[in-house]
């Protein structure tokens, strides 16, 4: 399958991995939007949040928990961090394999727009 994140998962493309287990991998975003910008990615290919079904709920919980573990490892948990899923074009999704952004290391603007 021609999917960038599947290629990172199977080793065809490089990434700076910071976490790896049976279900998910996490690596540095190639174009970081904050001092710390990691992507938590399930090993199973799911194109968008619209493709989830309830069987994925434990996986999604694991992704969010993994973000919190990485934030603690980075030492940013107390100051705080932002987690984001983008879905489709209005959100600016460009890689169609779901991923949870973990952004930290600077104050984040409010969500008023
Ligand atoms: P999204 O807009 O939610 O689809 O975000 C996709 C993210 O993937 C962007 O923040 C990109 O900078 C990031 N990205 C694209 N290609 C790579 C890559 N080869 N390695 C790491 N991150 C990437
Ligand atoms: Zn994929």
Tab-separated table of C-alpha atoms and ligand atoms in Angstrom:
chain	number	residue	atom	x	y	z
A	1	UNK	CA	0.000	0.000	0.000
A	2	UNK	CA	1.287	3.422	-0.937
A	3	UNK	CA	1.106	4.954	2.535
A	4	UNK	CA	3.909	7.032	4.033
A	5	UNK	CA	3.273	5.947	7.611
A	6	UNK	CA	2.878	2.255	6.685
A	7	UNK	CA	6.310	2.573	5.047
A	8	UNK	CA	7.780	4.055	8.243
A	9	UNK	CA	6.140	1.252	10.263
A	10	UNK	CA	7.556	-1.495	8.029
A	11	UNK	CA	11.000	0.126	7.848
A	12	UNK	CA	10.917	1.152	4.172
A	13	UNK	CA	11.287	4.808	5.188
A	14	UNK	CA	13.337	6.201	8.080
A	15	UNK	CA	11.992	8.045	11.099
A	16	UNK	CA	13.363	9.052	14.473
A	17	UNK	CA	11.337	6.636	16.590
A	18	UNK	CA	10.790	7.530	20.230
A	19	UNK	CA	8.345	4.732	21.133
A	20	UNK	CA	7.442	1.323	19.695
A	21	UNK	CA	5.178	-1.478	20.905
A	22	UNK	CA	2.801	-4.100	19.468
A	23	UNK	CA	0.105	-1.585	18.592
A	24	UNK	CA	1.681	1.806	17.955
A	25	UNK	CA	4.851	3.589	16.987
A	26	UNK	CA	5.765	7.212	17.736
A	27	UNK	CA	8.337	9.330	15.950
A	28	UNK	CA	9.428	12.932	15.453
A	29	UNK	CA	7.335	14.978	13.038
A	30	UNK	CA	9.568	15.883	10.089
A	31	UNK	CA	8.348	19.520	10.164
A	32	UNK	CA	7.920	20.258	13.882
A	33	UNK	CA	5.418	22.964	14.866
A	34	UNK	CA	6.697	23.102	18.472
A	35	UNK	CA	9.960	22.282	20.312
A	36	UNK	CA	8.550	18.779	20.815
A	37	UNK	CA	6.330	17.418	18.038
A	38	UNK	CA	5.745	13.661	17.971
A	39	UNK	CA	3.261	11.585	15.996
A	40	UNK	CA	1.646	8.546	17.635
A	41	UNK	CA	0.625	6.159	14.863
A	42	UNK	CA	-1.239	2.825	15.004
A	43	UNK	CA	0.492	-0.059	13.233
A	44	UNK	CA	-2.780	-0.970	11.507
A	45	UNK	CA	-3.676	1.203	8.516
A	46	UNK	CA	-6.760	3.348	9.195
A	47	UNK	CA	-7.109	6.215	6.723
A	48	UNK	CA	-9.144	8.737	8.716
A	49	UNK	CA	-11.121	9.026	11.940
A	50	UNK	CA	-14.204	8.370	9.782
A	51	UNK	CA	-12.956	4.806	9.260
A	52	UNK	CA	-13.001	3.941	12.957
A	53	UNK	CA	-15.445	1.514	14.439
A	54	UNK	CA	-16.002	0.673	18.084
A	55	UNK	CA	-13.533	-2.230	17.901
A	56	UNK	CA	-10.829	0.423	17.571
A	57	UNK	CA	-11.713	2.045	20.910
A	58	UNK	CA	-8.993	0.225	22.920
A	59	UNK	CA	-6.427	1.164	20.254
A	60	UNK	CA	-7.449	4.815	20.420
A	61	UNK	CA	-7.243	4.769	24.201
A	62	UNK	CA	-3.792	3.247	23.911
A	63	UNK	CA	-2.692	5.993	21.509
A	64	UNK	CA	-3.808	8.699	23.951
A	65	UNK	CA	-2.205	6.942	26.886
A	66	UNK	CA	1.015	6.586	24.864
A	67	UNK	CA	0.974	10.346	24.263
A	68	UNK	CA	0.842	10.886	28.024
A	69	UNK	CA	3.710	8.430	28.591
A	70	UNK	CA	5.861	10.191	25.982
A	71	UNK	CA	4.998	13.593	27.482
A	72	UNK	CA	6.199	12.375	30.881
A	73	UNK	CA	9.384	10.968	29.310
A	74	UNK	CA	10.006	14.327	27.642
A	75	UNK	CA	9.499	16.126	30.952
A	76	UNK	CA	6.671	18.274	29.597
A	77	UNK	CA	3.712	16.646	31.354
A	78	UNK	CA	3.474	19.198	34.163
A	79	UNK	CA	3.788	22.267	31.924
A	80	UNK	CA	1.359	20.699	29.487
A	81	UNK	CA	0.965	19.646	25.915
A	82	UNK	CA	-1.564	19.513	23.103
A	83	UNK	CA	-2.835	16.422	21.289
A	84	UNK	CA	-4.571	16.692	17.917
A	85	UNK	CA	-6.212	14.376	15.395
A	86	UNK	CA	-6.846	16.009	12.032
A	87	UNK	CA	-9.629	14.565	9.881
A	88	UNK	CA	-9.900	15.331	6.165
A	89	UNK	CA	-9.422	18.562	4.315
A	90	UNK	CA	-10.941	21.219	6.551
A	91	UNK	CA	-8.660	20.062	9.371
A	92	UNK	CA	-5.635	19.944	7.056
A	93	UNK	CA	-5.070	16.186	7.114
A	94	UNK	CA	-2.329	15.404	4.600
A	95	UNK	CA	-1.280	11.884	5.609
A	96	UNK	CA	-4.199	9.470	5.325
A	97	UNK	CA	-3.146	7.053	8.064
A	98	UNK	CA	-4.501	8.270	11.378
A	99	UNK	CA	-2.007	9.805	13.774
A	100	UNK	CA	-2.145	11.691	17.032
A	101	UNK	CA	0.001	14.824	17.137
A	102	UNK	CA	1.742	15.530	20.450
A	103	UNK	CA	2.914	19.147	20.659
A	104	UNK	CA	4.786	20.596	23.607
A	105	UNK	CA	7.515	22.931	24.750
A	106	UNK	CA	5.793	26.257	24.179
A	107	UNK	CA	2.476	27.844	25.125
A	108	UNK	CA	-0.225	26.933	22.595
A	109	UNK	CA	-2.658	29.546	21.303
A	110	UNK	CA	-6.273	29.269	22.370
A	111	UNK	CA	-8.815	27.288	20.347
A	112	UNK	CA	-11.064	30.250	19.603
A	113	UNK	CA	-10.973	30.096	15.796
B	1	LIG	P1	-1.694	15.879	9.247
B	1	LIG	O1	-1.808	17.264	8.679
B	1	LIG	O2	-2.452	15.704	10.530
B	1	LIG	O3	-2.008	14.799	8.216
B	1	LIG	O4	-0.184	15.734	9.659
B	1	LIG	C1	0.777	15.017	8.947
B	1	LIG	C2	2.089	15.294	9.618
B	1	LIG	O5	3.032	14.351	9.130
B	1	LIG	C3	2.653	16.694	9.336
B	1	LIG	O6	2.832	17.384	10.567
B	1	LIG	C4	3.970	16.402	8.621
B	1	LIG	O7	4.992	17.309	8.974
B	1	LIG	C5	4.275	14.990	9.076
B	1	LIG	N1	5.117	14.211	8.180
B	1	LIG	C6	5.016	14.125	6.825
B	1	LIG	N2	5.949	13.291	6.341
B	1	LIG	C7	6.651	12.830	7.403
B	1	LIG	C8	7.758	11.939	7.558
B	1	LIG	N3	8.330	11.313	6.503
B	1	LIG	N4	8.236	11.713	8.804
B	1	LIG	C9	7.677	12.333	9.869
B	1	LIG	N5	6.627	13.170	9.784
B	1	LIG	C10	6.122	13.427	8.575
B	2	LIG	ZN1	-0.873	3.377	6.336
